[in-house]
Structures are given as structure tokens and as C-alpha cells.
Amino acid sequence: MELVKERAGVWKSGRGKGRRTPKGRQTDDQALADVRALLGERPRRRDLLIEYLHLIQDRYGHLAADHLRALADEMRLAQAEVWEVATFYAHFDPVKEDETPPPALTVRVCDSLSCELAGAQTLLTALKDGLDPSAVRVVRAPCMGRCDTAPAVELGHNHIDYATPEKIADAIGTDDTHTRIPDYETLEAYCAEGGYAVLEELRAAGDPETVQEKVLESGLRGLGGAGFPSGRKWSFVRAEKGPRYLAVNGDEGEPGTFKDRYYLERTPHLFLEGMLIAAWAVAAETCFIYMRDEYPAVLEILRREIAALEAAGIVRPGYIDLRRGAGAYICGEESAMLESIEGKRGLPRHRPPYVAQVGLWGRPTLVHNVETLHWIARICREGPEVLSATEKNGRKGLRSFSVSGRVKNPGVHLLPAGSTIRDVIDAAGGMLDGHVFKAYQPGGPSSGLLPASLDDVPLDFDMLQPHGTFIGSAAVVVLSDRDQARDAALNMLRFFEDESCGQCTPCRTGCEKAVKLMQADQWDKELLEDLCTVMEDASICGLGQAAVNPIRLTMKHFPQEV
């Protein structure tokens, strides 16, 4: 009996006196209690890891090592798994035992191209010099989807448009750090105009093949950037054995892009009905909406309206699963997004197999962009003519152009798909006074820069490829004679350097090397071209493959600057 008492609590037997705890870092009782209180009755599923990291980050302003250990223990995960996810995403602040936590308040200053043109670097310097670093952390950040109101700053969860040091100081002084919800069309207002009637009709007696043909007849193509015919995806997914899923790519992180935010902050139910129609067409078991963390107002709108749909009996509770991104541009790539939904790092998958066959948890998954689903609802309500009836320069359809830069009226402009850059500039009120049109980015930094001389090219799918670029997400940034193309290209490569997931060497090392070479007074064109070839041929996903476009097009069209 004395021997039993002496050995009570010993972890394992063996030579010596043994261990009273397992090897490795030990879980703190108070930290475990904190984590359990935050999680409450929520299920301890692996795919919810990112959601739970957000709970801790929001509550404490950082991710302390003891809380991460406790979370790993509570979810029965290896501490290394939790740490690698926490360190992958930009909006998490993991803090080791010997490190000082960041200040309670963070100011994120966007330094992507549109904001840089509007003076982001000067603003960043002024804030770092003028604010107490022990009370406020000032960091540079990638595009926040507010290019039309550049320079943009996020103070806590409050976005400040046309930001100045004075505006930010005032907001700090009044603790104005919370998001503002804009006026939008609620479920009640949407239903009053006939909303969800088409969905109910389809659920009662609809034919998925007929709806698919209607979508194909409209000419709708994926509006996240890839441009794949939207309806065609449905048959691929429907042909696979269930269960099937639908995943919405709401992570529009391509700098210069803000069209999805524009629509979601105004008419969220057009998107939601379009999503539910697509889900019906493929018999999806669950709809996952992956929304970028830079859109706190959109996240709150969706939370409210999904709850309203559930209360109205239009969807069963839990059928729409809203997931919050955590600051990773790579998650705009569809397979990386699926990895993130599964609670992992957003690393792109090798293809094939494609996500239509092997997607979430190895099951067939239909992936659509937010604006694509917005148009699906309109096509089903108004007919394919809502797109196909518009024609310009031999192209059919409409495009939502996110326009920013040196124009008088930046914003989302809905124009015929065959519009040229001159049409886009005219729709945006023309060039700023005193500025002469010099160059433009037709579809985000992935598309590079084109000169003003190419002002007669229809900005639509397949029309820009002969010029070494593409329309992508239709994120148009306009440059003037006061801007340097080489500086704009360097801004784009710095973005890619920061946002590379690091999985493959050509992209990870290639972007870093390109930034160094592009800072030289005179570019080594031969070496840069060799680097571009390797990145384009050997990168796993589109980030590394497209990162070469700003380099090549700048060397081609603006040789005098490099």
C-alpha cells in the first residue's frame, strides 16, 4: 500500500523515478479554463480551428502560447498543428512565452497600389512617428478592398476612408474602433420584391439541367478571375457521388478589387439566393461561405441575414456555414480556400484532381465567386437576356469594374463586357485634373501593366491574352504621367513576396529575388526574364505563375524606365 501511494501520479515507469507529466509544454489550468469558456458548447471539430483562434484573438488581442497549448489540448490536436496555423495567417498574433504581447490597438495602413498612389507611405511614416508605439501598433497591410476611398486604414475593426493622421488620432481619442454596418436590403425587403420565389419554385418542381442551360445561354463566366463557364461546373459536380458541397469564394484579396464588397453591402440576398439555387442544382449538403476578415461589415450582415433565413424556414439551421478568413491572399485560390475551411494553412493543392471531383474533405465541391452567384439569381429571375442582351465591340455581357487610381470617380462601374479602358475612365469621370493617362492595370497586380497606347482593347475574357495579360477580377487601376511604371511593378511584386504561401521554391524565392533585382537603378533584364520563366513554369499555383506579368510587361512597354 505504501508503494502505491509513493507512485501515485507518476506518468510512466522506467529507470529512475519517472515523469509526473508528459513530455513537452504543459497546459496551464487557467488558460484551459479561459479557452473552454470561450468555446462554450461549440463542437471541438478540427475544421473549426481558425474560428476558435479568432475567438481568442478577439478576446485577448493576441494568441498567447499558453492559450494555444490549451486550445490544442481541448481539441486533441498536436501543439505544432495549432502553432503552424496560427503563424500562417496575418491577422493572428501568436506570442511566445518570452515575448511581449502587441498593444491593444492596431492600425493597419494599406500600402497596395491604389493606396500608395494616394500617399500611403507618407501616412504610414507620419503615424509611426506620431503615435505611442506602446499603446498603438502601426503596421503596413495589403489591400483592404477600399481602393475607391484610398488611402484606407483599419483601426481595430473600423475602416477609415481617405485616411489622414488627424482622422486617425480623432478615432483613437474617441475609441472609434468598431465597424459600421451600412444600410442594405434586408430579407423582408427582398422578399417584398419577389425574392426567393424562384428558389421555392425550383425546389418544388425545377429541373437542374434546364437552369444550367439558362446560365450557359447567358454567357456567365466565373467572375473571381478564372472565367470558367459557370453552368458547366454544375454538371461536373452533379455527376459525382454525394455528399457534395458548395463553397463560396468571398476572399477577393486581389489588390484593386472591391466589387464583391460593393454588392454584399447593398443586396446580400441576391447573392444568397443565387448561392441556394446553385446548391439546389448540385444537391449540396452544406454551403460554406468563406469571407475575408478585412470585411467585418459584410461578415456581420451575412450573420444577421443567414439567421433571418433560418428563422423564416428558407434554410435549415446550419445549412449555410459562414467562415471567417484570417488575412491570407493565397486563400483566394480555390483549393487553398478549401484547406482553410478545413481549418488548415491555406496551401494550394496539386491538380488534378480538381475540386469538382475531390474538394472539401475529399468530396465533390462546387466553388463559385460572390458576384457570379449574384448574377445567377438575376439570370433565374430575369432570364439570360439580363447579360446576353448587352453587346459591345463584339462581346456580350456585363462586367463590374472596380476602378481606382487617377480618376475622378473611383468605384464599381457596371459596363458592357467589351468596354475599353477609355470607356472605363469616362465612366469614372475622366482623369483627375492635371493628370494625363499613362498606363493601367486591367485586372489586379496579377495582370501587370499596359500602356495608354493599348486603349482600344476590349476588357473581357480572352481579349487580353494576346497582349500577355488577362482581365482577371476586372480590378482596374489607372496611372498618370506623374507615376512611374517601375514603381508600380515593384509595389506589385512586394505584395506577391509578402503573400506567397511559401509552399514552392519558385514562387517563395522567386518573388523575393525579383524584388531585390527590381530595386536596382537599372534592371538586369536577362536575369529577370530567366527568373520569370522559372516562376511561370514551376510554381504550383497561379500566384507564382502570374507574378511575372508586372515584370515582363513593364520591361516590354516601359523600357525607358528600367
mmCIF file with all atom_site columns, C-alpha atoms in Angstrom, residues 271-457:
data_model
loop_
_atom_site.group_PDB
_atom_site.id
_atom_site.type_symbol
_atom_site.label_atom_id
_atom_site.label_alt_id
_atom_site.label_comp_id
_atom_site.label_asym_id
_atom_site.label_entity_id
_atom_site.label_seq_id
_atom_site.pdbx_PDB_ins_code
_atom_site.Cartn_x
_atom_site.Cartn_y
_atom_site.Cartn_z
_atom_site.occupancy
_atom_site.B_iso_or_equiv
_atom_site.pdbx_formal_charge
_atom_site.auth_seq_id
_atom_site.auth_comp_id
_atom_site.auth_asym_id
_atom_site.auth_atom_id
_atom_site.pdbx_PDB_model_num
ATOM 1   C CA . PHE A 1 271 ? -26.053 36.620 -53.693 1.00 0.00 ? 271 PHE A CA 1
ATOM 2   C CA . LEU A 1 272 ? -27.618 34.331 -51.084 1.00 0.00 ? 272 LEU A CA 1
ATOM 3   C CA . GLU A 1 273 ? -30.480 33.293 -53.360 1.00 0.00 ? 273 GLU A CA 1
ATOM 4   C CA . GLY A 1 274 ? -28.037 32.658 -56.197 1.00 0.00 ? 274 GLY A CA 1
ATOM 5   C CA . MET A 1 275 ? -25.969 30.510 -53.865 1.00 0.00 ? 275 MET A CA 1
ATOM 6   C CA . LEU A 1 276 ? -29.003 28.497 -52.758 1.00 0.00 ? 276 LEU A CA 1
ATOM 7   C CA . ILE A 1 277 ? -30.060 27.966 -56.394 1.00 0.00 ? 277 ILE A CA 1
ATOM 8   C CA . ALA A 1 278 ? -26.591 26.659 -57.255 1.00 0.00 ? 278 ALA A CA 1
ATOM 9   C CA . ALA A 1 279 ? -26.622 24.465 -54.139 1.00 0.00 ? 279 ALA A CA 1
ATOM 10  C CA . TRP A 1 280 ? -30.020 23.081 -55.162 1.00 0.00 ? 280 TRP A CA 1
ATOM 11  C CA . ALA A 1 281 ? -28.720 22.373 -58.673 1.00 0.00 ? 281 ALA A CA 1
ATOM 12  C CA . VAL A 1 282 ? -25.931 20.129 -57.375 1.00 0.00 ? 282 VAL A CA 1
ATOM 13  C CA . ALA A 1 283 ? -27.770 18.835 -54.288 1.00 0.00 ? 283 ALA A CA 1
ATOM 14  C CA . ALA A 1 284 ? -25.152 20.280 -51.960 1.00 0.00 ? 284 ALA A CA 1
ATOM 15  C CA . GLU A 1 285 ? -25.284 19.032 -48.387 1.00 0.00 ? 285 GLU A CA 1
ATOM 16  C CA . THR A 1 286 ? -23.880 22.281 -46.950 1.00 0.00 ? 286 THR A CA 1
ATOM 17  C CA . CYS A 1 287 ? -22.968 25.747 -48.269 1.00 0.00 ? 287 CYS A CA 1
ATOM 18  C CA . PHE A 1 288 ? -19.735 27.223 -46.942 1.00 0.00 ? 288 PHE A CA 1
ATOM 19  C CA . ILE A 1 289 ? -19.174 30.964 -47.341 1.00 0.00 ? 289 ILE A CA 1
ATOM 20  C CA . TYR A 1 290 ? -15.510 31.886 -46.941 1.00 0.00 ? 290 TYR A CA 1
ATOM 21  C CA . MET A 1 291 ? -15.407 35.646 -46.356 1.00 0.00 ? 291 MET A CA 1
ATOM 22  C CA . ARG A 1 292 ? -12.242 37.689 -45.934 1.00 0.00 ? 292 ARG A CA 1
ATOM 23  C CA . ASP A 1 293 ? -11.578 39.104 -42.488 1.00 0.00 ? 293 ASP A CA 1
ATOM 24  C CA . GLU A 1 294 ? -10.982 42.561 -43.972 1.00 0.00 ? 294 GLU A CA 1
ATOM 25  C CA . TYR A 1 295 ? -14.766 42.833 -44.478 1.00 0.00 ? 295 TYR A CA 1
ATOM 26  C CA . PRO A 1 296 ? -16.159 42.946 -40.909 1.00 0.00 ? 296 PRO A CA 1
ATOM 27  C CA . ALA A 1 297 ? -19.330 44.762 -42.018 1.00 0.00 ? 297 ALA A CA 1
ATOM 28  C CA . VAL A 1 298 ? -20.055 42.099 -44.633 1.00 0.00 ? 298 VAL A CA 1
ATOM 29  C CA . LEU A 1 299 ? -19.451 39.341 -42.088 1.00 0.00 ? 299 LEU A CA 1
ATOM 30  C CA . GLU A 1 300 ? -21.958 40.916 -39.715 1.00 0.00 ? 300 GLU A CA 1
ATOM 31  C CA . ILE A 1 301 ? -24.534 41.450 -42.481 1.00 0.00 ? 301 ILE A CA 1
ATOM 32  C CA . LEU A 1 302 ? -24.236 37.807 -43.508 1.00 0.00 ? 302 LEU A CA 1
ATOM 33  C CA . ARG A 1 303 ? -24.526 36.598 -39.911 1.00 0.00 ? 303 ARG A CA 1
ATOM 34  C CA . ARG A 1 304 ? -27.754 38.566 -39.492 1.00 0.00 ? 304 ARG A CA 1
ATOM 35  C CA . GLU A 1 305 ? -29.305 37.566 -42.796 1.00 0.00 ? 305 GLU A CA 1
ATOM 36  C CA . ILE A 1 306 ? -28.367 33.886 -42.555 1.00 0.00 ? 306 ILE A CA 1
ATOM 37  C CA . ALA A 1 307 ? -30.067 33.849 -39.146 1.00 0.00 ? 307 ALA A CA 1
ATOM 38  C CA . ALA A 1 308 ? -33.096 35.514 -40.769 1.00 0.00 ? 308 ALA A CA 1
ATOM 39  C CA . LEU A 1 309 ? -33.199 32.830 -43.485 1.00 0.00 ? 309 LEU A CA 1
ATOM 40  C CA . GLU A 1 310 ? -33.115 30.142 -40.821 1.00 0.00 ? 310 GLU A CA 1
ATOM 41  C CA . ALA A 1 311 ? -35.864 31.840 -38.796 1.00 0.00 ? 311 ALA A CA 1
ATOM 42  C CA . ALA A 1 312 ? -38.020 32.118 -41.935 1.00 0.00 ? 312 ALA A CA 1
ATOM 43  C CA . GLY A 1 313 ? -37.575 28.415 -42.686 1.00 0.00 ? 313 GLY A CA 1
ATOM 44  C CA . ILE A 1 314 ? -35.921 29.073 -46.064 1.00 0.00 ? 314 ILE A CA 1
ATOM 45  C CA . VAL A 1 315 ? -32.868 27.067 -44.956 1.00 0.00 ? 315 VAL A CA 1
ATOM 46  C CA . ARG A 1 316 ? -32.410 24.646 -42.093 1.00 0.00 ? 316 ARG A CA 1
ATOM 47  C CA . PRO A 1 317 ? -30.148 25.756 -39.231 1.00 0.00 ? 317 PRO A CA 1
ATOM 48  C CA . GLY A 1 318 ? -26.519 25.130 -40.083 1.00 0.00 ? 318 GLY A CA 1
ATOM 49  C CA . TYR A 1 319 ? -27.092 24.641 -43.816 1.00 0.00 ? 319 TYR A CA 1
ATOM 50  C CA . ILE A 1 320 ? -25.131 27.843 -44.524 1.00 0.00 ? 320 ILE A CA 1
ATOM 51  C CA . ASP A 1 321 ? -21.798 27.770 -42.713 1.00 0.00 ? 321 ASP A CA 1
ATOM 52  C CA . LEU A 1 322 ? -20.117 31.202 -42.635 1.00 0.00 ? 322 LEU A CA 1
ATOM 53  C CA . ARG A 1 323 ? -16.344 31.021 -42.260 1.00 0.00 ? 323 ARG A CA 1
ATOM 54  C CA . ARG A 1 324 ? -14.097 33.969 -41.478 1.00 0.00 ? 324 ARG A CA 1
ATOM 55  C CA . GLY A 1 325 ? -10.750 34.267 -43.253 1.00 0.00 ? 325 GLY A CA 1
ATOM 56  C CA . ALA A 1 326 ? -7.705  35.466 -41.360 1.00 0.00 ? 326 ALA A CA 1
ATOM 57  C CA . GLY A 1 327 ? -5.659  37.570 -43.754 1.00 0.00 ? 327 GLY A CA 1
ATOM 58  C CA . ALA A 1 328 ? -4.156  35.373 -46.485 1.00 0.00 ? 328 ALA A CA 1
ATOM 59  C CA . TYR A 1 329 ? -4.354  36.380 -50.157 1.00 0.00 ? 329 TYR A CA 1
ATOM 60  C CA . ILE A 1 330 ? -3.497  32.845 -51.216 1.00 0.00 ? 330 ILE A CA 1
ATOM 61  C CA . CYS A 1 331 ? -6.882  31.688 -49.912 1.00 0.00 ? 331 CYS A CA 1
ATOM 62  C CA . GLY A 1 332 ? -8.427  33.327 -52.965 1.00 0.00 ? 332 GLY A CA 1
ATOM 63  C CA . GLU A 1 333 ? -7.057  30.278 -54.826 1.00 0.00 ? 333 GLU A CA 1
ATOM 64  C CA . GLU A 1 334 ? -9.895  27.777 -54.641 1.00 0.00 ? 334 GLU A CA 1
ATOM 65  C CA . SER A 1 335 ? -8.018  24.771 -53.286 1.00 0.00 ? 335 SER A CA 1
ATOM 66  C CA . ALA A 1 336 ? -6.171  26.905 -50.702 1.00 0.00 ? 336 ALA A CA 1
ATOM 67  C CA . MET A 1 337 ? -9.574  28.234 -49.629 1.00 0.00 ? 337 MET A CA 1
ATOM 68  C CA . LEU A 1 338 ? -10.819 24.682 -49.133 1.00 0.00 ? 338 LEU A CA 1
ATOM 69  C CA . GLU A 1 339 ? -7.778  23.889 -46.997 1.00 0.00 ? 339 GLU A CA 1
ATOM 70  C CA . SER A 1 340 ? -8.570  26.940 -44.863 1.00 0.00 ? 340 SER A CA 1
ATOM 71  C CA . ILE A 1 341 ? -12.221 25.910 -44.495 1.00 0.00 ? 341 ILE A CA 1
ATOM 72  C CA . GLU A 1 342 ? -10.902 22.592 -43.209 1.00 0.00 ? 342 GLU A CA 1
ATOM 73  C CA . GLY A 1 343 ? -9.010  24.525 -40.527 1.00 0.00 ? 343 GLY A CA 1
ATOM 74  C CA . LYS A 1 344 ? -5.548  24.250 -42.040 1.00 0.00 ? 344 LYS A CA 1
ATOM 75  C CA . ARG A 1 345 ? -2.923  26.507 -43.570 1.00 0.00 ? 345 ARG A CA 1
ATOM 76  C CA . GLY A 1 346 ? -4.054  27.837 -46.942 1.00 0.00 ? 346 GLY A CA 1
ATOM 77  C CA . LEU A 1 347 ? -1.688  25.842 -49.133 1.00 0.00 ? 347 LEU A CA 1
ATOM 78  C CA . PRO A 1 348 ? -2.830  25.238 -52.732 1.00 0.00 ? 348 PRO A CA 1
ATOM 79  C CA . ARG A 1 349 ? -3.326  21.628 -53.705 1.00 0.00 ? 349 ARG A CA 1
ATOM 80  C CA . HIS A 1 350 ? -1.749  19.951 -56.688 1.00 0.00 ? 350 HIS A CA 1
ATOM 81  C CA . ARG A 1 351 ? -4.166  19.444 -59.574 1.00 0.00 ? 351 ARG A CA 1
ATOM 82  C CA . PRO A 1 352 ? -5.535  17.119 -60.842 1.00 0.00 ? 352 PRO A CA 1
ATOM 83  C CA . PRO A 1 353 ? -7.723  16.019 -59.136 1.00 0.00 ? 353 PRO A CA 1
ATOM 84  C CA . TYR A 1 354 ? -9.867  19.130 -59.413 1.00 0.00 ? 354 TYR A CA 1
ATOM 85  C CA . VAL A 1 355 ? -12.104 20.338 -56.624 1.00 0.00 ? 355 VAL A CA 1
ATOM 86  C CA . ALA A 1 356 ? -15.265 19.490 -58.575 1.00 0.00 ? 356 ALA A CA 1
ATOM 87  C CA . GLN A 1 357 ? -14.314 15.843 -58.023 1.00 0.00 ? 357 GLN A CA 1
ATOM 88  C CA . VAL A 1 358 ? -12.151 15.978 -54.865 1.00 0.00 ? 358 VAL A CA 1
ATOM 89  C CA . GLY A 1 359 ? -12.856 19.080 -52.820 1.00 0.00 ? 359 GLY A CA 1
ATOM 90  C CA . LEU A 1 360 ? -13.824 19.603 -49.176 1.00 0.00 ? 360 LEU A CA 1
ATOM 91  C CA . TRP A 1 361 ? -12.931 16.511 -47.154 1.00 0.00 ? 361 TRP A CA 1
ATOM 92  C CA . GLY A 1 362 ? -12.328 14.663 -50.400 1.00 0.00 ? 362 GLY A CA 1
ATOM 93  C CA . ARG A 1 363 ? -15.883 15.181 -51.651 1.00 0.00 ? 363 ARG A CA 1
ATOM 94  C CA . PRO A 1 364 ? -17.127 16.890 -54.853 1.00 0.00 ? 364 PRO A CA 1
ATOM 95  C CA . THR A 1 365 ? -17.325 20.648 -54.278 1.00 0.00 ? 365 THR A CA 1
ATOM 96  C CA . LEU A 1 366 ? -18.816 23.419 -56.383 1.00 0.00 ? 366 LEU A CA 1
ATOM 97  C CA . VAL A 1 367 ? -16.840 26.650 -55.975 1.00 0.00 ? 367 VAL A CA 1
ATOM 98  C CA . HIS A 1 368 ? -18.271 29.990 -57.072 1.00 0.00 ? 368 HIS A CA 1
ATOM 99  C CA . ASN A 1 369 ? -17.351 33.646 -56.629 1.00 0.00 ? 369 ASN A CA 1
ATOM 100 C CA . VAL A 1 370 ? -19.713 36.064 -54.862 1.00 0.00 ? 370 VAL A CA 1
ATOM 101 C CA . GLU A 1 371 ? -20.541 38.148 -57.947 1.00 0.00 ? 371 GLU A CA 1
ATOM 102 C CA . THR A 1 372 ? -21.064 35.005 -60.037 1.00 0.00 ? 372 THR A CA 1
ATOM 103 C CA . LEU A 1 373 ? -23.827 33.917 -57.649 1.00 0.00 ? 373 LEU A CA 1
ATOM 104 C CA . HIS A 1 374 ? -25.271 37.441 -57.667 1.00 0.00 ? 374 HIS A CA 1
ATOM 105 C CA . TRP A 1 375 ? -25.754 37.094 -61.426 1.00 0.00 ? 375 TRP A CA 1
ATOM 106 C CA . ILE A 1 376 ? -27.135 33.546 -61.180 1.00 0.00 ? 376 ILE A CA 1
ATOM 107 C CA . ALA A 1 377 ? -30.008 34.879 -59.082 1.00 0.00 ? 377 ALA A CA 1
ATOM 108 C CA . ARG A 1 378 ? -30.699 37.624 -61.618 1.00 0.00 ? 378 ARG A CA 1
ATOM 109 C CA . ILE A 1 379 ? -30.496 35.216 -64.561 1.00 0.00 ? 379 ILE A CA 1
ATOM 110 C CA . CYS A 1 380 ? -33.028 32.907 -62.935 1.00 0.00 ? 380 CYS A CA 1
ATOM 111 C CA . ARG A 1 381 ? -35.351 35.833 -62.134 1.00 0.00 ? 381 ARG A CA 1
ATOM 112 C CA . GLU A 1 382 ? -34.963 37.922 -65.305 1.00 0.00 ? 382 GLU A CA 1
ATOM 113 C CA . GLY A 1 383 ? -33.779 35.415 -67.900 1.00 0.00 ? 383 GLY A CA 1
ATOM 114 C CA . PRO A 1 384 ? -30.403 35.004 -69.645 1.00 0.00 ? 384 PRO A CA 1
ATOM 115 C CA . GLU A 1 385 ? -31.030 38.248 -71.532 1.00 0.00 ? 385 GLU A CA 1
ATOM 116 C CA . VAL A 1 386 ? -30.045 40.220 -68.427 1.00 0.00 ? 386 VAL A CA 1
ATOM 117 C CA . LEU A 1 387 ? -26.479 39.542 -69.604 1.00 0.00 ? 387 LEU A CA 1
ATOM 118 C CA . SER A 1 388 ? -26.641 38.267 -73.163 1.00 0.00 ? 388 SER A CA 1
ATOM 119 C CA . ALA A 1 389 ? -28.714 41.197 -74.493 1.00 0.00 ? 389 ALA A CA 1
ATOM 120 C CA . THR A 1 390 ? -25.817 43.626 -73.970 1.00 0.00 ? 390 THR A CA 1
ATOM 121 C CA . GLU A 1 391 ? -23.195 43.705 -76.725 1.00 0.00 ? 391 GLU A CA 1
ATOM 122 C CA . LYS A 1 392 ? -20.224 45.958 -77.392 1.00 0.00 ? 392 LYS A CA 1
ATOM 123 C CA . ASN A 1 393 ? -17.215 45.521 -79.664 1.00 0.00 ? 393 ASN A CA 1
ATOM 124 C CA . GLY A 1 394 ? -18.389 42.006 -80.470 1.00 0.00 ? 394 GLY A CA 1
ATOM 125 C CA . ARG A 1 395 ? -18.521 40.957 -76.822 1.00 0.00 ? 395 ARG A CA 1
ATOM 126 C CA . LYS A 1 396 ? -21.671 40.057 -74.910 1.00 0.00 ? 396 LYS A CA 1
ATOM 127 C CA . GLY A 1 397 ? -22.493 40.581 -71.257 1.00 0.00 ? 397 GLY A CA 1
ATOM 128 C CA . LEU A 1 398 ? -21.752 42.996 -68.439 1.00 0.00 ? 398 LEU A CA 1
ATOM 129 C CA . ARG A 1 399 ? -18.710 43.446 -66.217 1.00 0.00 ? 399 ARG A CA 1
ATOM 130 C CA . SER A 1 400 ? -18.395 45.035 -62.788 1.00 0.00 ? 400 SER A CA 1
ATOM 131 C CA . PHE A 1 401 ? -15.186 47.060 -62.980 1.00 0.00 ? 401 PHE A CA 1
ATOM 132 C CA . SER A 1 402 ? -13.540 48.033 -59.692 1.00 0.00 ? 402 SER A CA 1
ATOM 133 C CA . VAL A 1 403 ? -11.916 51.316 -60.735 1.00 0.00 ? 403 VAL A CA 1
ATOM 134 C CA . SER A 1 404 ? -9.371  53.280 -58.728 1.00 0.00 ? 404 SER A CA 1
ATOM 135 C CA . GLY A 1 405 ? -6.244  55.349 -59.193 1.00 0.00 ? 405 GLY A CA 1
ATOM 136 C CA . ARG A 1 406 ? -6.011  58.672 -61.015 1.00 0.00 ? 406 ARG A CA 1
ATOM 137 C CA . VAL A 1 407 ? -9.712  59.063 -61.891 1.00 0.00 ? 407 VAL A CA 1
ATOM 138 C CA . LYS A 1 408 ? -12.295 61.495 -60.557 1.00 0.00 ? 408 LYS A CA 1
ATOM 139 C CA . ASN A 1 409 ? -14.979 58.993 -59.531 1.00 0.00 ? 409 ASN A CA 1
ATOM 140 C CA . PRO A 1 410 ? -13.426 55.695 -58.442 1.00 0.00 ? 410 PRO A CA 1
ATOM 141 C CA . GLY A 1 411 ? -15.849 52.919 -57.564 1.00 0.00 ? 411 GLY A CA 1
ATOM 142 C CA . VAL A 1 412 ? -17.691 49.941 -59.049 1.00 0.00 ? 412 VAL A CA 1
ATOM 143 C CA . HIS A 1 413 ? -18.901 50.698 -62.570 1.00 0.00 ? 413 HIS A CA 1
ATOM 144 C CA . LEU A 1 414 ? -21.165 48.224 -64.391 1.00 0.00 ? 414 LEU A CA 1
ATOM 145 C CA . LEU A 1 415 ? -20.325 48.397 -68.093 1.00 0.00 ? 415 LEU A CA 1
ATOM 146 C CA . PRO A 1 416 ? -20.627 46.259 -71.211 1.00 0.00 ? 416 PRO A CA 1
ATOM 147 C CA . ALA A 1 417 ? -18.050 43.492 -71.274 1.00 0.00 ? 417 ALA A CA 1
ATOM 148 C CA . GLY A 1 418 ? -16.497 44.833 -74.485 1.00 0.00 ? 418 GLY A CA 1
ATOM 149 C CA . SER A 1 419 ? -15.667 48.219 -72.957 1.00 0.00 ? 419 SER A CA 1
ATOM 150 C CA . THR A 1 420 ? -12.158 49.586 -73.410 1.00 0.00 ? 420 THR A CA 1
ATOM 151 C CA . ILE A 1 421 ? -10.044 51.379 -70.834 1.00 0.00 ? 421 ILE A CA 1
ATOM 152 C CA . ARG A 1 422 ? -11.188 54.690 -72.338 1.00 0.00 ? 422 ARG A CA 1
ATOM 153 C CA . ASP A 1 423 ? -14.800 53.693 -71.657 1.00 0.00 ? 423 ASP A CA 1
ATOM 154 C CA . VAL A 1 424 ? -13.890 52.762 -68.102 1.00 0.00 ? 424 VAL A CA 1
ATOM 155 C CA . ILE A 1 425 ? -12.097 56.059 -67.484 1.00 0.00 ? 425 ILE A CA 1
ATOM 156 C CA . ASP A 1 426 ? -15.034 58.002 -68.928 1.00 0.00 ? 426 ASP A CA 1
ATOM 157 C CA . ALA A 1 427 ? -17.449 56.111 -66.652 1.00 0.00 ? 427 ALA A CA 1
ATOM 158 C CA . ALA A 1 428 ? -15.217 57.030 -63.717 1.00 0.00 ? 428 ALA A CA 1
ATOM 159 C CA . GLY A 1 429 ? -15.486 60.744 -64.503 1.00 0.00 ? 429 GLY A CA 1
ATOM 160 C CA . GLY A 1 430 ? -12.292 61.050 -66.515 1.00 0.00 ? 430 GLY A CA 1
ATOM 161 C CA . MET A 1 431 ? -8.742  61.610 -65.344 1.00 0.00 ? 431 MET A CA 1
ATOM 162 C CA . LEU A 1 432 ? -8.000  63.790 -62.341 1.00 0.00 ? 432 LEU A CA 1
ATOM 163 C CA . ASP A 1 433 ? -7.353  67.402 -63.271 1.00 0.00 ? 433 ASP A CA 1
ATOM 164 C CA . GLY A 1 434 ? -3.748  67.895 -64.339 1.00 0.00 ? 434 GLY A CA 1
ATOM 165 C CA . HIS A 1 435 ? -3.145  64.174 -64.913 1.00 0.00 ? 435 HIS A CA 1
ATOM 166 C CA . VAL A 1 436 ? -2.506  62.577 -68.303 1.00 0.00 ? 436 VAL A CA 1
ATOM 167 C CA . PHE A 1 437 ? -3.384  58.912 -68.813 1.00 0.00 ? 437 PHE A CA 1
ATOM 168 C CA . LYS A 1 438 ? -0.204  56.819 -68.944 1.00 0.00 ? 438 LYS A CA 1
ATOM 169 C CA . ALA A 1 439 ? -0.877  53.181 -68.015 1.00 0.00 ? 439 ALA A CA 1
ATOM 170 C CA . TYR A 1 440 ? -3.404  50.863 -66.431 1.00 0.00 ? 440 TYR A CA 1
ATOM 171 C CA . GLN A 1 441 ? -3.682  47.635 -64.539 1.00 0.00 ? 441 GLN A CA 1
ATOM 172 C CA . PRO A 1 442 ? -6.552  45.718 -66.226 1.00 0.00 ? 442 PRO A CA 1
ATOM 173 C CA . GLY A 1 443 ? -7.176  43.020 -63.628 1.00 0.00 ? 443 GLY A CA 1
ATOM 174 C CA . GLY A 1 444 ? -5.208  43.409 -60.422 1.00 0.00 ? 444 GLY A CA 1
ATOM 175 C CA . PRO A 1 445 ? -1.432  43.054 -59.972 1.00 0.00 ? 445 PRO A CA 1
ATOM 176 C CA . SER A 1 446 ? -1.574  39.553 -61.465 1.00 0.00 ? 446 SER A CA 1
ATOM 177 C CA . SER A 1 447 ? -2.356  41.210 -64.806 1.00 0.00 ? 447 SER A CA 1
ATOM 178 C CA . GLY A 1 448 ? 0.595   43.636 -64.741 1.00 0.00 ? 448 GLY A CA 1
ATOM 179 C CA . LEU A 1 449 ? 0.551   46.981 -66.551 1.00 0.00 ? 449 LEU A CA 1
ATOM 180 C CA . LEU A 1 450 ? -0.481  48.011 -70.041 1.00 0.00 ? 450 LEU A CA 1
ATOM 181 C CA . PRO A 1 451 ? 0.393   51.353 -71.682 1.00 0.00 ? 451 PRO A CA 1
ATOM 182 C CA . ALA A 1 452 ? -2.129  54.020 -72.634 1.00 0.00 ? 452 ALA A CA 1
ATOM 183 C CA . SER A 1 453 ? -1.445  53.234 -76.287 1.00 0.00 ? 453 SER A CA 1
ATOM 184 C CA . LEU A 1 454 ? -3.385  49.959 -75.830 1.00 0.00 ? 454 LEU A CA 1
ATOM 185 C CA . ASP A 1 455 ? -6.586  51.841 -75.130 1.00 0.00 ? 455 ASP A CA 1
ATOM 186 C CA . ASP A 1 456 ? -8.746  50.118 -77.754 1.00 0.00 ? 456 ASP A CA 1
ATOM 187 C CA . VAL A 1 457 ? -8.623  46.549 -76.418 1.00 0.00 ? 457 VAL A CA 1
#
